[in-house]
Amino acid sequence: MTPTTRAPAHITILSLLGLGIVWFAAAKIGNDPDILPGPAAVWQVILSESQNGKLWFHMSQTFGRVIAAFCLAMGVGSALGIWLGSSPRANRWLDPWVTVMLNLPALVIIVLCYLWIGLNELAAIVAVALNKTAMVTVTIREGVRALDRGVADMAQVYRMSYLSRLRHVIWPQLGPFVAASTRNGLAVIWKIVLVVEFLGRSNGVGFQIHLYFQLFDTASVLAYAISFTSVMLAVEYLIVQRWEARATAWRAV
């Protein structure tokens, strides 16, 4: 596996600019702002919602849920992945459970959490975290299985404690797998958060999209979707990809 190659900043900007041009052309060809408004119309909505504070409030609510669900999923999934990867017996017993969670539709988990826990913040975060935990578990488990057995044997020879092995042997080698889980997790979690808000919250980007969907206001739907997508793109390029590059740099040696 080679380290992730990031596109230069100017290529990324030109690529996104090209996407904007395609959008502008499609809006012009369609010539129906109720179906596909142009970039200028959506930008006006973004400015309006920013000035009255609604955009920032709802984006902050969604971002908070994304971070909470992400931390919960990564914490539980990493612990389970390390356990299952290092214990064949536990993996034999729990692998069917992980497979069930991987294949259970996100919508089902969301609805069940709302029914069992209630239409509250805890249910929303738990529903999102459950949808991602199994994916993290599988990725980390495969990472543990791919560890250098020679290093593990050396740790046994020196009689390192489990915590020492975890800190100095297992976790450093899991860096690329943790980075992959982080990258994929953020991409999946924020989409599921929007569904959770769409179905059962009274604020957030998903709630606003639901509201404007009922009003058939395509420009406002796009304004909120693009605004939050921009935030997640910034997190991806400024934080996640840089950390992933550092975590996988040793593979190029």
Short mmCIF file of C-alpha atoms in Angstrom, two decimals, residues 98-214:
data_model
loop_
_atom_site.label_atom_id
_atom_site.label_comp_id
_atom_site.label_asym_id
_atom_site.label_seq_id
_atom_site.Cartn_x
_atom_site.Cartn_y
_atom_site.Cartn_z
CA VAL A 98 -20.63 -7.51 12.95
CA THR A 99 -21.92 -8.84 9.62
CA VAL A 100 -25.52 -8.22 10.68
CA MET A 101 -24.73 -4.64 11.69
CA LEU A 102 -22.87 -4.06 8.42
CA ASN A 103 -25.89 -5.14 6.38
CA LEU A 104 -28.67 -3.64 8.49
CA PRO A 105 -30.04 -0.61 6.60
CA ALA A 106 -29.21 2.74 8.18
CA LEU A 107 -32.87 3.78 8.02
CA VAL A 108 -33.89 0.76 10.12
CA ILE A 109 -31.32 1.57 12.82
CA ILE A 110 -32.41 5.21 12.90
CA VAL A 111 -36.11 4.36 13.21
CA LEU A 112 -35.46 1.73 15.90
CA CYS A 113 -33.33 4.14 17.96
CA TYR A 114 -36.07 6.76 17.80
CA LEU A 115 -38.66 4.15 18.84
CA TRP A 116 -36.56 2.69 21.67
CA ILE A 117 -34.80 5.79 23.01
CA GLY A 118 -37.17 8.55 21.90
CA LEU A 119 -37.02 11.56 19.60
CA ASN A 120 -34.08 13.13 21.39
CA GLU A 121 -30.43 14.01 20.92
CA LEU A 122 -29.13 10.79 22.46
CA ALA A 123 -31.11 8.64 20.02
CA ALA A 124 -29.84 10.69 17.07
CA ILE A 125 -26.17 10.31 18.04
CA VAL A 126 -26.48 6.62 18.96
CA ALA A 127 -28.24 5.86 15.66
CA VAL A 128 -25.48 7.48 13.63
CA ALA A 129 -22.70 5.87 15.68
CA LEU A 130 -24.23 2.39 15.36
CA ASN A 131 -24.34 2.76 11.60
CA LYS A 132 -20.60 3.42 11.47
CA THR A 133 -19.21 1.30 14.33
CA ALA A 134 -19.31 -1.98 12.40
CA MET A 135 -17.38 -0.46 9.48
CA VAL A 136 -14.67 0.82 11.83
CA THR A 137 -14.52 -2.57 13.57
CA VAL A 138 -13.93 -4.42 10.30
CA THR A 139 -11.24 -1.99 9.11
CA ILE A 140 -9.31 -2.06 12.38
CA ARG A 141 -9.70 -5.84 12.67
CA GLU A 142 -8.11 -6.31 9.25
CA GLY A 143 -5.37 -3.90 10.28
CA VAL A 144 -4.57 -6.00 13.37
CA ARG A 145 -4.44 -9.13 11.20
CA ALA A 146 -1.96 -7.40 8.88
CA LEU A 147 0.46 -6.49 11.67
CA ASP A 148 4.10 -7.51 11.38
CA ARG A 149 4.27 -10.80 13.31
CA GLY A 150 8.01 -10.44 13.74
CA VAL A 151 7.56 -7.28 15.78
CA ALA A 152 4.82 -8.99 17.80
CA ASP A 153 7.12 -11.93 18.53
CA MET A 154 9.84 -9.54 19.65
CA ALA A 155 7.38 -7.90 22.04
CA GLN A 156 6.62 -11.32 23.51
CA VAL A 157 10.31 -12.13 23.90
CA TYR A 158 10.78 -8.93 25.90
CA ARG A 159 7.63 -9.74 27.88
CA MET A 160 5.97 -6.42 27.19
CA SER A 161 2.64 -5.90 28.91
CA TYR A 162 -0.51 -5.77 26.80
CA LEU A 163 -0.81 -2.01 27.26
CA SER A 164 2.82 -1.54 26.21
CA ARG A 165 2.30 -3.72 23.12
CA LEU A 166 -0.84 -1.79 22.29
CA ARG A 167 0.94 1.54 22.59
CA HIS A 168 4.31 0.76 21.01
CA VAL A 169 3.63 -2.18 18.66
CA ILE A 170 0.00 -2.40 17.62
CA TRP A 171 -1.24 1.16 17.47
CA PRO A 172 1.62 2.70 15.38
CA GLN A 173 1.15 0.01 12.69
CA LEU A 174 -2.59 0.63 12.70
CA GLY A 175 -2.10 4.28 11.70
CA PRO A 176 -3.05 3.80 8.00
CA PHE A 177 -6.13 1.78 8.94
CA VAL A 178 -7.24 4.33 11.52
CA ALA A 179 -6.71 7.07 8.93
CA ALA A 180 -8.83 5.18 6.41
CA SER A 181 -11.58 4.68 9.00
CA THR A 182 -11.45 8.37 9.87
CA ARG A 183 -11.71 9.47 6.27
CA ASN A 184 -14.51 7.08 5.34
CA GLY A 185 -16.23 7.62 8.68
CA LEU A 186 -16.59 11.36 8.29
CA ALA A 187 -17.83 10.94 4.72
CA VAL A 188 -20.53 8.47 5.80
CA ILE A 189 -21.46 9.91 9.20
CA TRP A 190 -22.39 13.39 8.08
CA LYS A 191 -24.73 11.97 5.42
CA ILE A 192 -26.43 9.76 8.01
CA VAL A 193 -26.70 12.72 10.40
CA LEU A 194 -28.71 14.58 7.75
CA VAL A 195 -31.11 11.62 7.50
CA VAL A 196 -31.45 11.51 11.30
CA GLU A 197 -32.25 15.23 11.35
CA PHE A 198 -34.60 14.86 8.40
CA LEU A 199 -36.62 12.24 10.28
CA GLY A 200 -36.67 13.38 13.85
CA ARG A 201 -34.85 16.57 14.90
CA SER A 202 -36.05 20.15 15.14
CA ASN A 203 -32.80 21.76 13.99
CA GLY A 204 -29.77 21.07 11.86
CA VAL A 205 -29.04 21.03 8.15
CA GLY A 206 -31.17 17.91 7.61
CA PHE A 207 -34.13 19.56 9.32
CA GLN A 208 -33.77 22.65 7.11
CA ILE A 209 -33.54 20.51 3.99
CA HIS A 210 -36.74 18.73 5.07
CA LEU A 211 -38.45 22.09 5.64
CA TYR A 212 -37.49 23.52 2.26
CA PHE A 213 -38.29 20.21 0.56
CA GLN A 214 -41.87 20.58 1.80
#
